[in-house]
Amino acid sequence: MIKTKEELLDIRKSAEEELASYDCRILVCSGTGCIATGSNKIHEIFQELTAGLDGIKLEFAPHDKHEHDKVGVKKTGCQGFCELGPLVRIQKGDQVVQYVKVQPEDCREIFEQTVLGDTVIQRLLYSKGDTHYTSPDEIPFIAKQTRIVLENCGKVDAESLDEYLAAGGFRALTKAMFDMTRDEVIDEVDKSGLRGRGGGGFPCGRKWKQVARQKETERFVVCNGDEGDPGAFMDGSVMEGDPFKLIEGMMIAGYAVKAEHGYIYVRAEYPNSVTRLRGAIAQLEEKGLLGDNILGTDFNFHLHINRGAGAFVCGEGSALTASIEGNRGMPRVKPPRTVEKGLWEKPTVLNNVETYANVPKIILDGADWFRSIGTAGSPGCKTFSLTGAIENTGLIEVPMGSTLREIIFDIGGGLKDGAEFKAVQIGGPSGGCLTEKHLDEPLDFDSVKKFNAIVGSGGMVVMDKNTCMVEVARFFMSFTQRESCGKCVPCREGTKRMLDILEKIVNGNGEMEDLDKLEELATMIQSMALCGLGKSAPLPVLSTLSTFRDEYIEHIVDKKCRAKTCTALRKYVINPELCKGCSKCAKNCPVNAISGKVKEPFTIDSTKCIKCGACKDNCAFGAIYVEA
């Protein structure tokens, strides 16, 4: 039990010495992506291999520390390169070797060659062309990032309080509690210009000030971990990769606004995050760093976890607090706002995971340091999840104001197989599409708004020329309409009507006046919807209509989809020069739309064809194709 600041310093010193005592650390990525590809088994094998290593001497290890070299196997958070998992890092002194796509059968070779010896296994390194990268910091995907929130992910044991302390954990909390007043803490966060990373971009310090000045003395701190955007996993990676940093940020907020209880609202689809958070809370309670009279002061703070049932609308503040209270998660009319009447009608600080995780470094290094990164209006860094048709998918963190070109081509490695870039969907289902002409525009909260897009929580889906932008708009509108809580008519009925029109267009039944209807409905929903979900729902449609209107017209007038994505607009054709007349296509057609004579070219009757693709799938000669 840690009862004073001095005892915490002693514990930290012991943790630092323990961390420094390892001559080799085997860091196994235990983020959700790597767990899905088998990293737990990798961790288990390395534990078995390192058992009973007493008395061993490692090659190229600093032997002057103690009599025998010490090897540890640790579970880290997301190391970033998600598609190349399972990921394993071997740290010996100052040298770090990054291995990718590690399989159980590779573990003994790594153990014998790299852990016990000094040999780097080339085939397990990340490579680009003829270049093999040994250290993670050499890989462009990692080297070109600026990591603040993700600083510890991949470097420390995500489940260990001692390793977090050794990495500087809770220095910010002790500084806030013993060297600053509550108002000074709030002022520092306010001066830093930190804006909410959940999508809205509201100034964090201003929100804390509004809560602190309320007459009601019972207050709450709430963390929005309900990350629901398709393709987004930034907050989940922080919760499972560095849970103590999130908690420290929340504790600083609790201290600043005199709140004694905090709630973390996590999606039920994030079981790994929930497990890590519960483990972190249990360790902190056991040490006395959560609970009453923290570090011998009058500061009390208790932390609770609530699991959401997967409703996208619960990412909205008032819906989230309603869900914590046990009610149906639905937004309410504002004012009053959450800072005045939030959880249980009490003043509430509500920020998302990434926002809280930025707070400790701001308190430690100061507002001016934070403002030196990013842009004047959007200081600091932002995490993004890169997915889609991109060479390097994964989790990144870059300064605000970075361009799409830097993110997609310098960090992401460009598009897969050298494909031509078409667009990127940013901001999730409530965001918009940016295109080639936007590649050099800065990405920050304010700049992207003029292109009918938002930074949002940080989901980024990259698309190549084989993507149908009308179908993209239909997909995201389908998601948003499905997730609408139904409380307000503009969102409930407006998004349904927009979806009906988009489905009509992709099915080849669209009319030119439908485009005007889409824009009218979008304007109505934006101006009249109750919450942010509804107000931003039309953005994917508006942005694609603005930039790719010719594709909409092509679907309507020519009844064609240039990307050959829309099933109803496909036209299957048999190339007579390649057709051998085997009749296999005709035998597999469920509607008898294919006719011909054996050993002569067959033909497809487009009036009968249902576009199922069975003929193309069963053609052994590549004679059947979709006509552009």
PDB file of N, CA, C and O in Angstrom, residues 446-476:
ATOM      1  N   ASP A 446     -10.216  21.984 -38.218  1.00  0.00           N
ATOM      2  CA  ASP A 446     -10.861  23.071 -38.936  1.00  0.00           C
ATOM      3  C   ASP A 446     -10.700  22.983 -40.453  1.00  0.00           C
ATOM      4  O   ASP A 446     -11.627  23.301 -41.194  1.00  0.00           O
ATOM      5  N   SER A 447      -9.545  22.528 -40.913  1.00  0.00           N
ATOM      6  CA  SER A 447      -9.255  22.550 -42.344  1.00  0.00           C
ATOM      7  C   SER A 447     -10.158  21.635 -43.155  1.00  0.00           C
ATOM      8  O   SER A 447     -10.564  21.965 -44.275  1.00  0.00           O
ATOM      9  N   VAL A 448     -10.473  20.458 -42.624  1.00  0.00           N
ATOM     10  CA  VAL A 448     -11.218  19.482 -43.428  1.00  0.00           C
ATOM     11  C   VAL A 448     -12.710  19.800 -43.513  1.00  0.00           C
ATOM     12  O   VAL A 448     -13.406  19.264 -44.375  1.00  0.00           O
ATOM     13  N   LYS A 449     -13.200  20.683 -42.653  1.00  0.00           N
ATOM     14  CA  LYS A 449     -14.632  20.985 -42.660  1.00  0.00           C
ATOM     15  C   LYS A 449     -15.087  21.605 -43.970  1.00  0.00           C
ATOM     16  O   LYS A 449     -16.215  21.394 -44.415  1.00  0.00           O
ATOM     17  N   LYS A 450     -14.203  22.369 -44.616  1.00  0.00           N
ATOM     18  CA  LYS A 450     -14.589  23.019 -45.871  1.00  0.00           C
ATOM     19  C   LYS A 450     -14.743  22.027 -47.017  1.00  0.00           C
ATOM     20  O   LYS A 450     -15.217  22.388 -48.093  1.00  0.00           O
ATOM     21  N   PHE A 451     -14.351  20.765 -46.788  1.00  0.00           N
ATOM     22  CA  PHE A 451     -14.503  19.741 -47.822  1.00  0.00           C
ATOM     23  C   PHE A 451     -15.599  18.742 -47.459  1.00  0.00           C
ATOM     24  O   PHE A 451     -15.622  17.622 -47.968  1.00  0.00           O
ATOM     25  N   ASN A 452     -16.532  19.156 -46.588  1.00  0.00           N
ATOM     26  CA  ASN A 452     -17.622  18.293 -46.143  1.00  0.00           C
ATOM     27  C   ASN A 452     -17.081  17.010 -45.502  1.00  0.00           C
ATOM     28  O   ASN A 452     -17.584  15.905 -45.742  1.00  0.00           O
ATOM     29  N   ALA A 453     -16.027  17.156 -44.693  1.00  0.00           N
ATOM     30  CA  ALA A 453     -15.440  16.014 -43.991  1.00  0.00           C
ATOM     31  C   ALA A 453     -15.100  16.430 -42.571  1.00  0.00           C
ATOM     32  O   ALA A 453     -15.117  17.620 -42.238  1.00  0.00           O
ATOM     33  N   ILE A 454     -14.813  15.452 -41.735  1.00  0.00           N
ATOM     34  CA  ILE A 454     -14.387  15.713 -40.368  1.00  0.00           C
ATOM     35  C   ILE A 454     -13.231  14.772 -40.036  1.00  0.00           C
ATOM     36  O   ILE A 454     -13.112  13.690 -40.615  1.00  0.00           O
ATOM     37  N   VAL A 455     -12.351  15.203 -39.108  1.00  0.00           N
ATOM     38  CA  VAL A 455     -11.297  14.309 -38.640  1.00  0.00           C
ATOM     39  C   VAL A 455     -11.918  13.143 -37.877  1.00  0.00           C
ATOM     40  O   VAL A 455     -11.472  12.005 -37.972  1.00  0.00           O
ATOM     41  N   GLY A 456     -12.989  13.444 -37.132  1.00  0.00           N
ATOM     42  CA  GLY A 456     -13.671  12.398 -36.380  1.00  0.00           C
ATOM     43  C   GLY A 456     -12.754  11.768 -35.350  1.00  0.00           C
ATOM     44  O   GLY A 456     -11.817  12.381 -34.856  1.00  0.00           O
ATOM     45  N   SER A 457     -13.010  10.522 -35.056  1.00  0.00           N
ATOM     46  CA  SER A 457     -12.184   9.826 -34.073  1.00  0.00           C
ATOM     47  C   SER A 457     -10.874   9.349 -34.674  1.00  0.00           C
ATOM     48  O   SER A 457      -9.938   9.028 -33.950  1.00  0.00           O
ATOM     49  N   GLY A 458     -10.775   9.289 -36.016  1.00  0.00           N
ATOM     50  CA  GLY A 458      -9.503   8.940 -36.631  1.00  0.00           C
ATOM     51  C   GLY A 458      -9.523   7.746 -37.563  1.00  0.00           C
ATOM     52  O   GLY A 458      -8.470   7.295 -38.000  1.00  0.00           O
ATOM     53  N   GLY A 459     -10.686   7.237 -37.906  1.00  0.00           N
ATOM     54  CA  GLY A 459     -10.752   6.152 -38.877  1.00  0.00           C
ATOM     55  C   GLY A 459     -10.402   6.673 -40.269  1.00  0.00           C
ATOM     56  O   GLY A 459     -10.836   7.755 -40.661  1.00  0.00           O
ATOM     57  N   MET A 460      -9.597   5.919 -41.002  1.00  0.00           N
ATOM     58  CA  MET A 460      -9.163   6.365 -42.324  1.00  0.00           C
ATOM     59  C   MET A 460      -9.156   5.156 -43.263  1.00  0.00           C
ATOM     60  O   MET A 460      -8.319   4.263 -43.144  1.00  0.00           O
ATOM     61  N   VAL A 461     -10.124   5.118 -44.200  1.00  0.00           N
ATOM     62  CA  VAL A 461     -10.243   4.000 -45.133  1.00  0.00           C
ATOM     63  C   VAL A 461      -9.781   4.464 -46.512  1.00  0.00           C
ATOM     64  O   VAL A 461     -10.395   5.342 -47.122  1.00  0.00           O
ATOM     65  N   VAL A 462      -8.688   3.884 -46.995  1.00  0.00           N
ATOM     66  CA  VAL A 462      -8.097   4.287 -48.274  1.00  0.00           C
ATOM     67  C   VAL A 462      -8.709   3.455 -49.399  1.00  0.00           C
ATOM     68  O   VAL A 462      -8.840   2.231 -49.289  1.00  0.00           O
ATOM     69  N   MET A 463      -9.066   4.129 -50.497  1.00  0.00           N
ATOM     70  CA  MET A 463      -9.725   3.459 -51.617  1.00  0.00           C
ATOM     71  C   MET A 463      -8.967   3.703 -52.913  1.00  0.00           C
ATOM     72  O   MET A 463      -8.436   4.788 -53.137  1.00  0.00           O
ATOM     73  N   ASP A 464      -8.922   2.673 -53.774  1.00  0.00           N
ATOM     74  CA  ASP A 464      -8.258   2.810 -55.066  1.00  0.00           C
ATOM     75  C   ASP A 464      -9.296   2.987 -56.171  1.00  0.00           C
ATOM     76  O   ASP A 464     -10.493   3.111 -55.908  1.00  0.00           O
ATOM     77  N   LYS A 465      -8.839   2.965 -57.413  1.00  0.00           N
ATOM     78  CA  LYS A 465      -9.715   3.237 -58.554  1.00  0.00           C
ATOM     79  C   LYS A 465     -10.784   2.180 -58.760  1.00  0.00           C
ATOM     80  O   LYS A 465     -11.724   2.391 -59.515  1.00  0.00           O
ATOM     81  N   ASN A 466     -10.649   1.044 -58.087  1.00  0.00           N
ATOM     82  CA  ASN A 466     -11.641  -0.024 -58.225  1.00  0.00           C
ATOM     83  C   ASN A 466     -12.788   0.117 -57.223  1.00  0.00           C
ATOM     84  O   ASN A 466     -13.523  -0.835 -56.998  1.00  0.00           O
ATOM     85  N   THR A 467     -12.924   1.290 -56.651  1.00  0.00           N
ATOM     86  CA  THR A 467     -13.963   1.539 -55.648  1.00  0.00           C
ATOM     87  C   THR A 467     -15.093   2.361 -56.269  1.00  0.00           C
ATOM     88  O   THR A 467     -14.843   3.366 -56.938  1.00  0.00           O
ATOM     89  N   CYS A 468     -16.310   1.946 -56.040  1.00  0.00           N
ATOM     90  CA  CYS A 468     -17.483   2.703 -56.496  1.00  0.00           C
ATOM     91  C   CYS A 468     -17.892   3.669 -55.386  1.00  0.00           C
ATOM     92  O   CYS A 468     -18.266   3.240 -54.293  1.00  0.00           O
ATOM     93  N   MET A 469     -17.835   4.958 -55.685  1.00  0.00           N
ATOM     94  CA  MET A 469     -18.108   5.947 -54.650  1.00  0.00           C
ATOM     95  C   MET A 469     -19.597   6.038 -54.308  1.00  0.00           C
ATOM     96  O   MET A 469     -19.959   6.446 -53.208  1.00  0.00           O
ATOM     97  N   VAL A 470     -20.448   5.667 -55.231  1.00  0.00           N
ATOM     98  CA  VAL A 470     -21.884   5.640 -54.924  1.00  0.00           C
ATOM     99  C   VAL A 470     -22.163   4.524 -53.913  1.00  0.00           C
ATOM    100  O   VAL A 470     -22.918   4.708 -52.964  1.00  0.00           O
ATOM    101  N   GLU A 471     -21.522   3.374 -54.113  1.00  0.00           N
ATOM    102  CA  GLU A 471     -21.681   2.265 -53.181  1.00  0.00           C
ATOM    103  C   GLU A 471     -21.083   2.604 -51.819  1.00  0.00           C
ATOM    104  O   GLU A 471     -21.608   2.208 -50.781  1.00  0.00           O
ATOM    105  N   VAL A 472     -19.978   3.357 -51.806  1.00  0.00           N
ATOM    106  CA  VAL A 472     -19.378   3.799 -50.540  1.00  0.00           C
ATOM    107  C   VAL A 472     -20.383   4.640 -49.760  1.00  0.00           C
ATOM    108  O   VAL A 472     -20.597   4.448 -48.552  1.00  0.00           O
ATOM    109  N   ALA A 473     -21.015   5.594 -50.446  1.00  0.00           N
ATOM    110  CA  ALA A 473     -22.018   6.443 -49.796  1.00  0.00           C
ATOM    111  C   ALA A 473     -23.187   5.602 -49.294  1.00  0.00           C
ATOM    112  O   ALA A 473     -23.697   5.816 -48.185  1.00  0.00           O
ATOM    113  N   ARG A 474     -23.620   4.625 -50.106  1.00  0.00           N
ATOM    114  CA  ARG A 474     -24.731   3.765 -49.701  1.00  0.00           C
ATOM    115  C   ARG A 474     -24.364   2.930 -48.473  1.00  0.00           C
ATOM    116  O   ARG A 474     -25.149   2.781 -47.541  1.00  0.00           O
ATOM    117  N   PHE A 475     -23.126   2.401 -48.447  1.00  0.00           N
ATOM    118  CA  PHE A 475     -22.684   1.582 -47.323  1.00  0.00           C
ATOM    119  C   PHE A 475     -22.698   2.374 -46.021  1.00  0.00           C
ATOM    120  O   PHE A 475     -23.228   1.909 -45.001  1.00  0.00           O
ATOM    121  N   PHE A 476     -22.113   3.567 -46.040  1.00  0.00           N
ATOM    122  CA  PHE A 476     -22.043   4.354 -44.805  1.00  0.00           C
ATOM    123  C   PHE A 476     -23.418   4.873 -44.391  1.00  0.00           C
ATOM    124  O   PHE A 476     -23.719   4.962 -43.203  1.00  0.00           O
TER     125      PHE A 476
END
